[in-house]
Amino acid sequence: MSEPVTESMAEVRKHLADAIDRARRDETPTIITRRGKSEAVLVDIDEYRRLREVDERYEDEWLNRLADQAEAEGTEGSVSLEEMASLLRSAN
């Protein structure tokens, strides 16, 4: 993956097809700014899917570590892994 290009929202609007082609063909993300503040990143769909997979895998590993820790501490007042995942997701 190449270093990202930073463009304002107005620039991206004018040249959206170019930004998409750059993400897809050159694997170069575009950081989109608004009023000088980074707001979003345009990446290739395959990169997005890879990032989602990594995120889900990390979350599963984290939840499993929490469950192992809770199990090691005993079962009194504990909840199932599914209940814990549901509680964590609803907190977000």
Steps between C-alpha positions, in 0.01 A plus 500: 500500500631843409511803725158668511413811305322776691230699321222730603138395463463751215797349313369147543156606373655641184712190436321214675564252218872578518507446877318168461734390221803598711368292791417200283780500244789652695392386849535863612246615760365854497457682829206736457508824698234757579604841628852365544391210721530134392148360465517174304721269298424356157653155455465214255217258583743210548697704754177591679400133520847406628482768769153382606625141525797608713270705723257210548783255569653737756164551668444123520847447649441779752163356603653154536775642725235672714301178521811302599583756764146494637499121504829496691351736758196278558142476381313703762329795334636406159331523161543295186732611220195574285347716773829682548535565126145629486559734794821633349340558161201679652738731689637621166 
